[in-house]
PDB file of C-alpha atoms in Angstrom:
ATOM      1  CA  MET A   1      29.216  58.394 153.376  1.00  0.00           C
ATOM      2  CA  ILE A   2      32.341  57.229 155.143  1.00  0.00           C
ATOM      3  CA  PHE A   3      31.750  55.897 158.661  1.00  0.00           C
ATOM      4  CA  ILE A   4      34.898  55.648 160.798  1.00  0.00           C
ATOM      5  CA  LYS A   5      35.078  53.848 164.115  1.00  0.00           C
ATOM      6  CA  HIS A   6      38.334  54.550 165.942  1.00  0.00           C
ATOM      7  CA  THR A   7      39.001  52.363 168.987  1.00  0.00           C
ATOM      8  CA  GLN A   8      42.757  52.406 169.436  1.00  0.00           C
ATOM      9  CA  ARG A   9      44.964  54.973 171.133  1.00  0.00           C
ATOM     10  CA  LYS A  10      48.546  53.822 170.454  1.00  0.00           C
ATOM     11  CA  VAL A  11      48.973  55.244 166.973  1.00  0.00           C
ATOM     12  CA  LYS A  12      48.217  58.878 166.195  1.00  0.00           C
ATOM     13  CA  ILE A  13      45.992  59.188 163.156  1.00  0.00           C
ATOM     14  CA  ASP A  14      44.462  61.994 161.109  1.00  0.00           C
ATOM     15  CA  LEU A  15      40.846  60.811 160.829  1.00  0.00           C
ATOM     16  CA  LYS A  16      39.924  63.637 158.453  1.00  0.00           C
ATOM     17  CA  GLN A  17      42.678  62.523 156.055  1.00  0.00           C
ATOM     18  CA  ILE A  18      41.536  58.898 156.202  1.00  0.00           C
ATOM     19  CA  GLU A  19      37.984  59.996 155.404  1.00  0.00           C
ATOM     20  CA  LYS A  20      39.216  62.262 152.588  1.00  0.00           C
ATOM     21  CA  ASP A  21      41.375  59.506 151.057  1.00  0.00           C
ATOM     22  CA  ALA A  22      38.609  56.908 151.276  1.00  0.00           C
ATOM     23  CA  GLN A  23      36.109  59.284 149.670  1.00  0.00           C
ATOM     24  CA  LYS A  24      38.531  60.117 146.872  1.00  0.00           C
ATOM     25  CA  ILE A  25      39.002  56.400 146.154  1.00  0.00           C
ATOM     26  CA  LEU A  26      35.224  55.895 146.032  1.00  0.00           C
ATOM     27  CA  ASP A  27      34.915  58.959 143.767  1.00  0.00           C
ATOM     28  CA  LEU A  28      37.527  57.573 141.367  1.00  0.00           C
ATOM     29  CA  LEU A  29      35.646  54.275 141.246  1.00  0.00           C
ATOM     30  CA  ASN A  30      32.323  56.069 140.569  1.00  0.00           C
ATOM     31  CA  TYR A  31      30.870  55.061 143.931  1.00  0.00           C
ATOM     32  CA  SER A  32      30.783  58.588 145.368  1.00  0.00           C
ATOM     33  CA  ASP A  33      27.384  58.258 146.998  1.00  0.00           C
ATOM     34  CA  PHE A  34      27.974  54.805 148.490  1.00  0.00           C
ATOM     35  CA  ASP A  35      28.600  54.042 152.156  1.00  0.00           C
ATOM     36  CA  LEU A  36      31.845  52.593 153.485  1.00  0.00           C
ATOM     37  CA  GLY A  37      32.619  51.531 157.044  1.00  0.00           C
ATOM     38  CA  ILE A  38      36.177  51.727 158.399  1.00  0.00           C
ATOM     39  CA  TRP A  39      37.157  50.417 161.822  1.00  0.00           C
ATOM     40  CA  LEU A  40      40.614  51.519 163.002  1.00  0.00           C
ATOM     41  CA  THR A  41      41.643  49.135 165.759  1.00  0.00           C
ATOM     42  CA  THR A  42      44.389  47.151 167.494  1.00  0.00           C
ATOM     43  CA  ASN A  43      46.259  43.926 166.792  1.00  0.00           C
ATOM     44  CA  PRO A  44      44.255  41.900 169.359  1.00  0.00           C
ATOM     45  CA  SER A  45      40.941  43.035 167.855  1.00  0.00           C
ATOM     46  CA  ILE A  46      41.875  42.322 164.246  1.00  0.00           C
ATOM     47  CA  ARG A  47      43.435  39.014 165.316  1.00  0.00           C
ATOM     48  CA  ALA A  48      40.074  37.897 166.727  1.00  0.00           C
ATOM     49  CA  TYR A  49      38.335  38.725 163.419  1.00  0.00           C
ATOM     50  CA  ASN A  50      41.106  37.106 161.392  1.00  0.00           C
ATOM     51  CA  LYS A  51      40.732  33.923 163.451  1.00  0.00           C
ATOM     52  CA  ARG A  52      36.939  33.915 163.274  1.00  0.00           C
ATOM     53  CA  TYR A  53      36.534  34.698 159.575  1.00  0.00           C
ATOM     54  CA  ARG A  54      39.766  33.435 157.995  1.00  0.00           C
ATOM     55  CA  ASP A  55      40.896  30.726 160.439  1.00  0.00           C
ATOM     56  CA  LYS A  56      44.211  32.536 160.919  1.00  0.00           C
ATOM     57  CA  ASP A  57      45.147  33.069 164.564  1.00  0.00           C
ATOM     58  CA  LYS A  58      47.336  36.116 164.053  1.00  0.00           C
ATOM     59  CA  PRO A  59      46.941  39.831 163.508  1.00  0.00           C
ATOM     60  CA  THR A  60      46.959  41.265 160.011  1.00  0.00           C
ATOM     61  CA  ASP A  61      46.933  44.742 158.499  1.00  0.00           C
ATOM     62  CA  ILE A  62      43.471  44.810 156.927  1.00  0.00           C
ATOM     63  CA  LEU A  63      40.327  42.732 156.569  1.00  0.00           C
ATOM     64  CA  SER A  64      37.534  43.439 154.102  1.00  0.00           C
ATOM     65  CA  PHE A  65      33.880  42.502 154.455  1.00  0.00           C
ATOM     66  CA  PRO A  66      32.024  43.230 151.208  1.00  0.00           C
ATOM     67  CA  ASN A  67      28.333  44.069 151.216  1.00  0.00           C
ATOM     68  CA  HIS A  68      28.109  42.475 147.750  1.00  0.00           C
ATOM     69  CA  PRO A  69      30.226  39.297 148.039  1.00  0.00           C
ATOM     70  CA  GLU A  70      28.976  37.957 144.700  1.00  0.00           C
ATOM     71  CA  LEU A  71      30.452  40.950 142.824  1.00  0.00           C
ATOM     72  CA  LYS A  72      33.269  40.129 140.386  1.00  0.00           C
ATOM     73  CA  ALA A  73      36.212  42.412 139.635  1.00  0.00           C
ATOM     74  CA  GLY A  74      35.211  45.130 137.185  1.00  0.00           C
ATOM     75  CA  GLU A  75      31.460  44.630 137.629  1.00  0.00           C
ATOM     76  CA  ARG A  76      29.236  47.410 138.951  1.00  0.00           C
ATOM     77  CA  ILE A  77      27.024  47.067 141.985  1.00  0.00           C
ATOM     78  CA  ASN A  78      23.420  46.752 140.870  1.00  0.00           C
ATOM     79  CA  VAL A  79      21.457  49.198 142.997  1.00  0.00           C
ATOM     80  CA  VAL A  80      17.873  48.090 143.555  1.00  0.00           C
ATOM     81  CA  THR A  81      17.275  49.565 147.008  1.00  0.00           C
ATOM     82  CA  GLU A  82      19.003  52.268 149.027  1.00  0.00           C
ATOM     83  CA  ASP A  83      20.608  49.512 151.157  1.00  0.00           C
ATOM     84  CA  ASP A  84      22.530  48.383 148.073  1.00  0.00           C
ATOM     85  CA  LYS A  85      24.494  51.648 148.190  1.00  0.00           C
ATOM     86  CA  ASN A  86      26.989  50.211 150.674  1.00  0.00           C
ATOM     87  CA  VAL A  87      30.284  48.751 149.471  1.00  0.00           C
ATOM     88  CA  GLY A  88      31.053  47.123 152.830  1.00  0.00           C
ATOM     89  CA  ASP A  89      33.388  47.444 155.774  1.00  0.00           C
ATOM     90  CA  ILE A  90      37.126  47.272 156.339  1.00  0.00           C
ATOM     91  CA  ILE A  91      39.021  46.738 159.562  1.00  0.00           C
ATOM     92  CA  ILE A  92      42.565  48.087 159.865  1.00  0.00           C
ATOM     93  CA  SER A  93      45.029  47.475 162.697  1.00  0.00           C
ATOM     94  CA  LEU A  94      46.976  50.712 163.042  1.00  0.00           C
ATOM     95  CA  GLU A  95      49.662  48.995 165.155  1.00  0.00           C
ATOM     96  CA  TYR A  96      50.257  46.526 162.342  1.00  0.00           C
ATOM     97  CA  VAL A  97      50.279  49.267 159.715  1.00  0.00           C
ATOM     98  CA  LYS A  98      52.820  51.323 161.656  1.00  0.00           C
ATOM     99  CA  LYS A  99      55.255  48.403 161.988  1.00  0.00           C
ATOM    100  CA  ASP A 100      54.690  47.400 158.375  1.00  0.00           C
ATOM    101  CA  ALA A 101      55.409  50.927 157.126  1.00  0.00           C
ATOM    102  CA  GLU A 102      58.674  51.018 159.083  1.00  0.00           C
ATOM    103  CA  LYS A 103      59.670  47.613 157.721  1.00  0.00           C
ATOM    104  CA  LEU A 104      58.833  48.646 154.137  1.00  0.00           C
ATOM    105  CA  GLY A 105      60.567  52.025 154.438  1.00  0.00           C
ATOM    106  CA  VAL A 106      57.479  54.089 153.630  1.00  0.00           C
ATOM    107  CA  THR A 107      55.572  56.632 155.666  1.00  0.00           C
ATOM    108  CA  PHE A 108      52.609  55.578 157.758  1.00  0.00           C
ATOM    109  CA  GLU A 109      50.382  57.789 155.590  1.00  0.00           C
ATOM    110  CA  GLN A 110      51.597  56.137 152.369  1.00  0.00           C
ATOM    111  CA  ARG A 111      50.934  52.689 153.810  1.00  0.00           C
ATOM    112  CA  MET A 112      47.448  53.705 154.944  1.00  0.00           C
ATOM    113  CA  LYS A 113      46.548  55.022 151.479  1.00  0.00           C
ATOM    114  CA  ARG A 114      47.771  51.801 149.899  1.00  0.00           C
ATOM    115  CA  LEU A 115      45.716  49.732 152.344  1.00  0.00           C
ATOM    116  CA  LEU A 116      42.590  51.821 151.804  1.00  0.00           C
ATOM    117  CA  VAL A 117      42.902  51.226 148.060  1.00  0.00           C
ATOM    118  CA  HIS A 118      43.563  47.521 148.650  1.00  0.00           C
ATOM    119  CA  GLY A 119      40.631  47.084 151.030  1.00  0.00           C
ATOM    120  CA  ILE A 120      38.168  48.986 148.859  1.00  0.00           C
ATOM    121  CA  CYS A 121      39.233  46.963 145.812  1.00  0.00           C
ATOM    122  CA  HIS A 122      38.473  43.793 147.791  1.00  0.00           C
ATOM    123  CA  LEU A 123      35.029  45.190 148.606  1.00  0.00           C
ATOM    124  CA  LEU A 124      34.419  45.600 144.871  1.00  0.00           C
ATOM    125  CA  GLY A 125      35.237  42.026 143.908  1.00  0.00           C
ATOM    126  CA  TYR A 126      38.986  42.221 143.295  1.00  0.00           C
ATOM    127  CA  ASP A 127      41.117  39.441 144.750  1.00  0.00           C
ATOM    128  CA  HIS A 128      44.606  37.999 144.598  1.00  0.00           C
ATOM    129  CA  ILE A 129      44.143  34.291 145.236  1.00  0.00           C
ATOM    130  CA  GLU A 130      45.192  33.278 141.714  1.00  0.00           C
ATOM    131  CA  ASP A 131      48.084  34.895 139.822  1.00  0.00           C
ATOM    132  CA  SER A 132      45.728  36.127 137.096  1.00  0.00           C
ATOM    133  CA  ASP A 133      43.461  37.702 139.727  1.00  0.00           C
ATOM    134  CA  TYR A 134      46.494  39.309 141.378  1.00  0.00           C
ATOM    135  CA  GLU A 135      47.520  40.920 138.077  1.00  0.00           C
ATOM    136  CA  VAL A 136      44.048  42.422 137.564  1.00  0.00           C
ATOM    137  CA  MET A 137      43.877  43.689 141.151  1.00  0.00           C
ATOM    138  CA  HIS A 138      47.431  45.024 141.154  1.00  0.00           C
ATOM    139  CA  LYS A 139      46.820  46.961 137.934  1.00  0.00           C
ATOM    140  CA  LYS A 140      43.652  48.511 139.405  1.00  0.00           C
ATOM    141  CA  GLU A 141      45.422  49.404 142.657  1.00  0.00           C
ATOM    142  CA  MET A 142      48.366  51.032 140.872  1.00  0.00           C
ATOM    143  CA  ALA A 143      46.036  53.137 138.718  1.00  0.00           C
ATOM    144  CA  LEU A 144      44.138  54.334 141.802  1.00  0.00           C
ATOM    145  CA  LEU A 145      47.307  54.991 143.819  1.00  0.00           C
ATOM    146  CA  LYS A 146      48.708  57.087 140.979  1.00  0.00           C
ATOM    147  CA  LYS A 147      45.536  59.182 140.996  1.00  0.00           C
ATOM    148  CA  ILE A 148      45.638  59.765 144.744  1.00  0.00           C
ATOM    149  CA  GLU A 149      49.312  60.739 144.514  1.00  0.00           C
ATOM    150  CA  ILE A 150      51.397  57.961 145.989  1.00  0.00           C
TER     151      ILE A 150
END
């Protein structure tokens, strides 16, 4: 199930579309019956989390908090209990996304889909710290984006 918390009012958003896109991404990854938390918030809120958890005192577009931090890219979550059926949570600053979309010359909706894919991939062990990791993650993201029509 997709749980969405929406605490900002500056950027108009279609919550049903966000839920639909997130569920489609989980379906494509064969995690259809897993939980995912999404918090849609503001720059000040995400900045506080970025500072606390990443030591970066600035806003960002998205933060991911995996429920299975030991998971490596391409591995499956080992479900032992019902609580294991949770991929994690993502926080998205809609203000940041809106400005980023304008800067990149894409629609807000396109940028949101890309970030949902990116955040969910992080929750499933994908990363981009090393160049080789980036290549693996980028390939996975592009395959998913193609399937959700970006």
